[in-house]
Amino acid sequence: MPAATVADLVPTSGVLFGCDYNPEQWDRETWREDMVLMREAGIDLVAINIFGWSTINPAPGVWDFAALDEMMALLHENGIRVNLGTGTASPPPWLSSTYPETLPMAPDGTRRYPGGRQAFCPSSPIFREHAAHLVETVAERYGAHPALALWHVSNEIGCHNALCYCDESAEAFRSWLQSRYGTIDALNVAWGTNFWSQRYTDWAQILPPRATLSLRNPAQLLDFSRFSSDAGLELYRAEAEIIRRHSSAPVTTNFMVTAHIRTQDYWTWAGEMDVVANDHYLDRRLPDPAAELSFAADLTRGLAGGEPWLLMETSTSAVNWQPHNLAKAPGELVRNVASHIARGADGICFFQWRASAQGAEKFHSALLPHAGTDSALWRQSVELGALLRRLAPVAGTRVAASAALLFSWEAWWALENEGRPSEALSYLEQVHAAHNALTAAGLTVDIVRPGADLDARSVVIVPALHVLRATEAQAITDAARGGAHVLVTFATGTVDENDRVGLGGYPALLRETLGLRVEEFAPLRPEDTVVLSNGSTGSVWSERITVTGAEVVASFTTGPAAGGAALTRNALGAGAAWYVATALAPADYAALIDRLATDAQAPRLRASSGELELVRREDGARRFLFAINHTDQDATVHTSGHDLATQEDVSGTVVVAAGTVRIIEESA
């Protein structure tokens, strides 16, 4: 659980409003203009020195803090608090020029050059030494500064360089493996190295999983992903330890809980953060970007232990790094922000304050666009600041959720490893499908790690949890016995933590719980579908199942598993354990979750008409209903209270116009 709250960061009268600022890109006249405009917009928190290493330390042993001193003072004079970066996110050219061995290496053994960002190996002792010196110098200088609200370690750790295959990484990987396994014999057992004559007799023989002529050892790949996540966490810990010697301000870094970054296991990181913070950008490459945003926000809240969290970065409109960087439609920014707040964010920060005139991100949107203050985008920024101030009563409340969805970065890594049964099977697609079905059925969901306590959950979904430990399987079984209605999907529990298949039929650790065993996978071609006896359709996957006690709710009528069970239910204690052996179509998935929710008598939020994203935050007697309409048709919801978005009282059937948001402080 975080050691500080978002409300602790700044004395704001609403939901915190912040941004990144890069004063090194602008002259001092612009700085002073920006202070005036930040006050006009209602900015509370500004992140600076994120990429400041080459500015404050332009050469070995040379330090220049004049500009950063001035900016800290200027923000303080204007009543704006600082989220101070350590500056280690990208080393200056002099470091890689002097020490080229600090540059990261790709799997094929080639170096990656400077000129972008994060051009360093996370395990490099030379990089770590210089980074530590920088952090010590910055923390000592600003640790007690009156403007300081939060420390920002590095930036998006592992975004580009999480996986490095150089000799320094190899040495660090061996040390990590020795700590994990103790003996080389234990490693050989865990990795199954008798396969393909891979047995090791000395630690020095072990390398990172560099490019090979054939498939690589999947257990080695899985461990390298774990090691790489831990290497990034080590960077954070080292900087945080230095900072805490000089400052009492909270320390964090910005997670990347998003669809296109999977290199960090944030379940292992979250407990190290004083405040959980996330970066999230709408991903237009996905079929439903708004749904992915909602999932990411729920997962970030899960990492925060259900407490409010900080959105450290998002965009007002287009980004610069997608194939088609589309501008947001009218009302879309407010809908995006409302979804984050509805799902637990108590602070919304943007990259960035002023749109850059040069550099790789010059076409990334900002609060203050290239067009300046005489623009719709600027007026939108000012209006957003006013809305966030009106949402002051929401801050500190918690999201009310009765359902749980189990999510695992380890399962993501292992399921999409080399040599899998079907490359059409995407872990994140299955997780998103489960989350979408829960939402469509009116359930608000907490996303939790495998093995979490599920006692208070009425509905639990376990989608494609490929890696499963005995303790995690027991938690799932205990939830069903205790009264939860649990749905386990195909590809769950296929392997243990060492990527070893459990023999005797899948899923080895849940066979008794589910009352079945899967004898054989029967994956489908990407273009194929199957039909079930209850009229549902499925894609991607099917299985040949032997039922040992479960009730067959629906069978496959077409496809390679025709005639066999497709959907089962096993009564267990006070609850039930369901299993589905294919990727159900969205409407069919939602209907199945609807049945589970009905059986479990789970509390639900549903529109009176039309389609709405509905989430409730509450704190004792205070309740706030977020109604977000992502469609082009009006919808209605039944409630009463005061709408903080429109500043009007409402009662009875409330219309949520197409593309708009209602945030209602509900009457008792």
CSV table of C-alpha atoms in Angstrom, one decimal, residues 214-491:
chain,number,residue,atom,x,y,z
A,214,SER,CA,16.3,-22.5,-33.4
A,215,LEU,CA,13.7,-22.0,-30.6
A,216,ARG,CA,15.3,-21.0,-27.3
A,217,ASN,CA,14.8,-22.6,-23.9
A,218,PRO,CA,11.4,-21.2,-22.7
A,219,ALA,CA,12.3,-21.5,-19.0
A,220,GLN,CA,15.4,-19.4,-19.6
A,221,LEU,CA,13.4,-16.8,-21.5
A,222,LEU,CA,10.9,-16.6,-18.6
A,223,ASP,CA,13.7,-16.2,-16.1
A,224,PHE,CA,15.4,-13.6,-18.2
A,225,SER,CA,12.1,-11.6,-18.2
A,226,ARG,CA,12.0,-11.9,-14.4
A,227,PHE,CA,15.6,-10.8,-14.1
A,228,SER,CA,15.2,-7.9,-16.4
A,229,SER,CA,12.2,-6.6,-14.5
A,230,ASP,CA,14.2,-7.0,-11.3
A,231,ALA,CA,17.2,-5.1,-12.8
A,232,GLY,CA,14.9,-2.1,-13.5
A,233,LEU,CA,13.6,-2.3,-10.0
A,234,GLU,CA,17.2,-2.3,-8.7
A,235,LEU,CA,17.8,1.0,-10.5
A,236,TYR,CA,14.7,2.4,-8.8
A,237,ARG,CA,15.7,1.1,-5.3
A,238,ALA,CA,19.3,2.5,-5.6
A,239,GLU,CA,18.0,6.0,-6.5
A,240,ALA,CA,15.3,5.9,-3.9
A,241,GLU,CA,17.7,4.9,-1.2
A,242,ILE,CA,20.0,7.9,-2.0
A,243,ILE,CA,17.0,10.3,-2.1
A,244,ARG,CA,15.7,9.2,1.3
A,245,ARG,CA,19.0,10.0,2.9
A,246,HIS,CA,18.5,13.7,1.9
A,247,SER,CA,14.8,14.2,1.7
A,248,SER,CA,11.5,13.4,3.4
A,249,ALA,CA,9.4,13.9,0.3
A,250,PRO,CA,7.7,10.9,-1.2
A,251,VAL,CA,9.4,8.9,-3.9
A,252,THR,CA,8.0,7.2,-7.0
A,253,THR,CA,8.4,6.5,-10.7
A,254,ASN,CA,6.0,6.3,-13.5
A,255,PHE,CA,4.7,2.8,-14.4
A,256,MET,CA,3.6,2.0,-17.9
A,257,VAL,CA,0.5,0.0,-17.4
A,258,THR,CA,-0.6,-0.1,-21.0
A,259,ALA,CA,-1.2,-2.5,-23.8
A,260,HIS,CA,2.2,-2.2,-25.6
A,261,ILE,CA,4.6,-2.4,-22.7
A,262,ARG,CA,5.0,-5.8,-20.9
A,263,THR,CA,8.6,-5.9,-19.6
A,264,GLN,CA,8.0,-5.0,-15.9
A,265,ASP,CA,6.2,-7.1,-13.4
A,266,TYR,CA,4.7,-4.3,-11.5
A,267,TRP,CA,3.2,-6.5,-8.8
A,268,THR,CA,6.8,-6.8,-7.6
A,269,TRP,CA,7.4,-3.0,-7.9
A,270,ALA,CA,4.3,-1.5,-6.4
A,271,GLY,CA,5.2,-2.0,-2.7
A,272,GLU,CA,8.4,0.1,-3.3
A,273,MET,CA,6.4,3.2,-4.3
A,274,ASP,CA,5.4,5.9,-1.8
A,275,VAL,CA,2.7,6.9,-4.4
A,276,VAL,CA,1.6,4.6,-7.2
A,277,ALA,CA,1.8,6.5,-10.5
A,278,ASN,CA,1.1,5.5,-14.1
A,279,ASP,CA,1.6,6.8,-17.6
A,280,HIS,CA,-1.2,6.0,-20.1
A,281,TYR,CA,-1.9,7.1,-23.6
A,282,LEU,CA,-4.9,6.2,-25.7
A,283,ASP,CA,-3.7,3.5,-28.2
A,284,ARG,CA,-5.5,3.9,-31.5
A,285,ARG,CA,-4.1,0.6,-32.8
A,286,LEU,CA,-6.5,-1.3,-30.5
A,287,PRO,CA,-10.1,-2.2,-31.5
A,288,ASP,CA,-11.5,-0.4,-28.5
A,289,PRO,CA,-9.0,2.2,-27.0
A,290,ALA,CA,-11.4,3.5,-24.4
A,291,ALA,CA,-12.0,-0.1,-23.0
A,292,GLU,CA,-8.2,-0.6,-22.7
A,293,LEU,CA,-7.9,2.7,-20.9
A,294,SER,CA,-10.5,1.5,-18.3
A,295,PHE,CA,-8.6,-1.8,-17.9
A,296,ALA,CA,-5.3,0.0,-17.4
A,297,ALA,CA,-6.9,2.3,-14.8
A,298,ASP,CA,-8.4,-0.7,-12.9
A,299,LEU,CA,-5.0,-2.5,-13.0
A,300,THR,CA,-3.2,0.6,-11.7
A,301,ARG,CA,-5.7,0.8,-8.8
A,302,GLY,CA,-5.0,-2.8,-8.1
A,303,LEU,CA,-1.3,-2.1,-7.9
A,304,ALA,CA,-2.1,0.7,-5.5
A,305,GLY,CA,-3.9,-1.8,-3.2
A,306,GLY,CA,-7.3,-0.1,-4.0
A,307,GLU,CA,-6.0,3.3,-2.9
A,308,PRO,CA,-6.2,6.4,-5.1
A,309,TRP,CA,-3.3,6.8,-7.5
A,310,LEU,CA,-1.7,9.4,-9.7
A,311,LEU,CA,-1.9,9.5,-13.5
A,312,MET,CA,1.6,10.9,-14.1
A,313,GLU,CA,1.4,11.3,-17.9
A,314,THR,CA,-1.4,11.4,-20.5
A,315,SER,CA,-2.1,13.4,-23.6
A,316,THR,CA,-4.6,16.2,-24.4
A,317,SER,CA,-4.9,15.0,-28.0
A,318,ALA,CA,-2.6,13.2,-30.5
A,319,VAL,CA,0.7,11.5,-29.6
A,320,ASN,CA,3.7,11.3,-31.9
A,321,TRP,CA,4.7,7.6,-31.8
A,322,GLN,CA,1.7,5.6,-33.3
A,323,PRO,CA,1.4,4.9,-37.1
A,324,HIS,CA,-1.6,7.2,-37.3
A,325,ASN,CA,-1.5,9.9,-34.6
A,326,LEU,CA,-5.1,10.9,-34.5
A,327,ALA,CA,-6.4,14.0,-32.7
A,328,LYS,CA,-9.0,13.4,-30.0
A,329,ALA,CA,-12.6,14.1,-31.0
A,330,PRO,CA,-14.6,16.8,-29.2
A,331,GLY,CA,-15.4,15.6,-25.6
A,332,GLU,CA,-12.9,12.6,-25.8
A,333,LEU,CA,-10.4,14.2,-23.5
A,334,VAL,CA,-13.0,14.7,-20.8
A,335,ARG,CA,-14.2,11.2,-21.2
A,336,ASN,CA,-10.7,9.8,-20.9
A,337,VAL,CA,-10.0,11.9,-17.8
A,338,ALA,CA,-13.3,10.9,-16.3
A,339,SER,CA,-12.6,7.2,-16.8
A,340,HIS,CA,-9.2,7.5,-15.0
A,341,ILE,CA,-10.8,9.4,-12.1
A,342,ALA,CA,-13.8,7.1,-11.9
A,343,ARG,CA,-11.4,4.1,-11.5
A,344,GLY,CA,-9.3,5.7,-8.8
A,345,ALA,CA,-7.0,8.5,-10.0
A,346,ASP,CA,-6.8,11.5,-7.7
A,347,GLY,CA,-4.4,13.3,-9.9
A,348,ILE,CA,-4.2,13.9,-13.7
A,349,CYS,CA,-1.0,15.1,-15.2
A,350,PHE,CA,-0.1,15.7,-18.9
A,351,PHE,CA,2.9,15.3,-21.1
A,352,GLN,CA,3.5,18.1,-21.6
A,353,TRP,CA,2.8,21.7,-20.6
A,354,ARG,CA,4.1,23.5,-23.8
A,355,ALA,CA,4.3,21.6,-27.1
A,356,SER,CA,8.0,21.3,-28.2
A,357,ALA,CA,9.2,23.2,-31.2
A,358,GLN,CA,12.0,20.7,-31.9
A,359,GLY,CA,12.9,17.1,-31.2
A,360,ALA,CA,11.3,13.7,-31.6
A,361,GLU,CA,8.2,14.7,-29.7
A,362,LYS,CA,7.5,18.0,-31.4
A,363,PHE,CA,4.2,16.7,-32.8
A,364,HIS,CA,3.0,15.4,-29.4
A,365,SER,CA,0.0,17.3,-28.1
A,366,ALA,CA,0.3,19.5,-25.0
A,367,LEU,CA,-1.8,21.6,-22.6
A,368,LEU,CA,-0.5,24.7,-24.4
A,369,PRO,CA,-0.3,23.8,-28.2
A,370,HIS,CA,1.8,25.2,-31.0
A,371,ALA,CA,-1.2,27.4,-31.8
A,372,GLY,CA,-0.9,29.2,-28.5
A,373,THR,CA,-3.7,30.5,-26.2
A,374,ASP,CA,-5.9,31.6,-29.1
A,375,SER,CA,-6.9,28.0,-29.7
A,376,ALA,CA,-9.6,25.5,-28.9
A,377,LEU,CA,-7.0,23.2,-27.3
A,378,TRP,CA,-5.9,25.9,-24.8
A,379,ARG,CA,-9.5,26.7,-23.9
A,380,GLN,CA,-10.1,23.0,-23.4
A,381,SER,CA,-7.1,22.9,-21.0
A,382,VAL,CA,-8.5,25.8,-18.9
A,383,GLU,CA,-11.9,24.2,-18.8
A,384,LEU,CA,-10.4,20.9,-17.7
A,385,GLY,CA,-8.6,22.6,-14.8
A,386,ALA,CA,-11.9,24.1,-13.7
A,387,LEU,CA,-13.6,20.7,-13.8
A,388,LEU,CA,-10.9,19.0,-11.8
A,389,ARG,CA,-11.3,21.7,-9.1
A,390,ARG,CA,-15.0,21.0,-9.0
A,391,LEU,CA,-14.2,17.3,-8.3
A,392,ALA,CA,-12.7,18.1,-4.9
A,393,PRO,CA,-15.3,16.0,-3.0
A,394,VAL,CA,-14.3,12.9,-5.0
A,395,ALA,CA,-10.7,12.9,-3.9
A,396,GLY,CA,-9.8,10.3,-1.3
A,397,THR,CA,-12.8,8.1,-2.0
A,398,ARG,CA,-12.5,4.5,-3.2
A,399,VAL,CA,-13.9,2.5,-6.0
A,400,ALA,CA,-16.7,0.1,-5.1
A,401,ALA,CA,-16.0,-3.3,-6.7
A,402,SER,CA,-17.4,-6.8,-6.0
A,403,ALA,CA,-15.7,-8.7,-8.9
A,404,ALA,CA,-12.0,-9.6,-9.3
A,405,LEU,CA,-9.9,-10.4,-12.3
A,406,LEU,CA,-6.6,-12.2,-11.9
A,407,PHE,CA,-3.7,-10.7,-13.9
A,408,SER,CA,-0.1,-11.8,-14.2
A,409,TRP,CA,2.9,-10.4,-16.1
A,410,GLU,CA,4.5,-13.8,-15.7
A,411,ALA,CA,1.6,-15.4,-17.5
A,412,TRP,CA,1.8,-12.8,-20.3
A,413,TRP,CA,5.5,-13.6,-20.8
A,414,ALA,CA,5.1,-17.4,-20.7
A,415,LEU,CA,1.9,-17.7,-22.8
A,416,GLU,CA,3.5,-15.7,-25.6
A,417,ASN,CA,6.8,-17.5,-25.5
A,418,GLU,CA,8.4,-19.3,-28.4
A,419,GLY,CA,7.0,-22.7,-29.4
A,420,ARG,CA,3.4,-22.2,-28.2
A,421,PRO,CA,0.4,-24.0,-29.5
A,422,SER,CA,-1.0,-21.0,-31.4
A,423,GLU,CA,0.4,-17.6,-32.2
A,424,ALA,CA,-3.2,-16.4,-32.5
A,425,LEU,CA,-3.5,-16.7,-28.7
A,426,SER,CA,-2.8,-13.3,-27.1
A,427,TYR,CA,-2.8,-13.1,-23.3
A,428,LEU,CA,-3.8,-9.4,-23.2
A,429,GLU,CA,-6.6,-10.0,-25.7
A,430,GLN,CA,-8.1,-12.6,-23.4
A,431,VAL,CA,-7.7,-10.4,-20.3
A,432,HIS,CA,-9.3,-7.5,-22.1
A,433,ALA,CA,-12.1,-9.7,-23.3
A,434,ALA,CA,-12.8,-10.7,-19.7
A,435,HIS,CA,-12.7,-7.2,-18.5
A,436,ASN,CA,-15.0,-6.0,-21.3
A,437,ALA,CA,-17.5,-8.8,-20.4
A,438,LEU,CA,-17.5,-7.9,-16.8
A,439,THR,CA,-18.1,-4.2,-17.7
A,440,ALA,CA,-20.9,-5.1,-20.1
A,441,ALA,CA,-22.6,-7.2,-17.3
A,442,GLY,CA,-22.6,-4.1,-15.0
A,443,LEU,CA,-19.8,-5.3,-12.7
A,444,THR,CA,-17.0,-3.1,-11.4
A,445,VAL,CA,-13.8,-5.1,-11.1
A,446,ASP,CA,-10.7,-5.0,-9.1
A,447,ILE,CA,-7.7,-6.5,-10.9
A,448,VAL,CA,-5.5,-8.5,-8.5
A,449,ARG,CA,-2.4,-10.6,-8.6
A,450,PRO,CA,-2.6,-14.4,-8.5
A,451,GLY,CA,-2.7,-15.7,-4.9
A,452,ALA,CA,-4.5,-12.5,-3.6
A,453,ASP,CA,-7.2,-12.9,-1.0
A,454,LEU,CA,-10.6,-13.3,-2.8
A,455,ASP,CA,-12.8,-13.8,0.2
A,456,ALA,CA,-14.9,-10.6,-0.4
A,457,ARG,CA,-15.5,-11.3,-4.1
A,458,SER,CA,-18.8,-12.6,-5.5
A,459,VAL,CA,-17.5,-13.1,-9.1
A,460,VAL,CA,-13.9,-14.0,-10.0
A,461,ILE,CA,-12.5,-14.3,-13.5
A,462,VAL,CA,-9.3,-16.2,-14.3
A,463,PRO,CA,-8.4,-15.6,-18.0
A,464,ALA,CA,-5.6,-17.5,-19.6
A,465,LEU,CA,-3.5,-17.6,-16.4
A,466,HIS,CA,-0.9,-19.8,-18.1
A,467,VAL,CA,1.6,-19.9,-15.1
A,468,LEU,CA,0.0,-21.1,-11.9
A,469,ARG,CA,1.6,-21.9,-8.5
A,470,ALA,CA,0.0,-24.3,-6.0
A,471,THR,CA,-0.8,-21.4,-3.6
A,472,GLU,CA,-2.4,-19.5,-6.3
A,473,ALA,CA,-4.6,-22.4,-7.4
A,474,GLN,CA,-5.6,-22.9,-3.8
A,475,ALA,CA,-6.8,-19.3,-3.5
A,476,ILE,CA,-9.0,-19.8,-6.6
A,477,THR,CA,-10.4,-23.0,-5.1
A,478,ASP,CA,-11.0,-21.3,-1.7
A,479,ALA,CA,-12.9,-18.5,-3.4
A,480,ALA,CA,-15.3,-20.9,-5.0
A,481,ARG,CA,-15.8,-23.0,-1.8
A,482,GLY,CA,-16.4,-19.7,0.1
A,483,GLY,CA,-19.3,-18.7,-2.2
A,484,ALA,CA,-17.7,-16.9,-5.2
A,485,HIS,CA,-18.7,-17.8,-8.7
A,486,VAL,CA,-15.4,-18.4,-10.4
A,487,LEU,CA,-14.8,-18.6,-14.2
A,488,VAL,CA,-11.6,-20.1,-15.4
A,489,THR,CA,-10.8,-19.9,-19.1
A,490,PHE,CA,-8.7,-22.1,-21.4
A,491,ALA,CA,-4.9,-21.8,-21.2
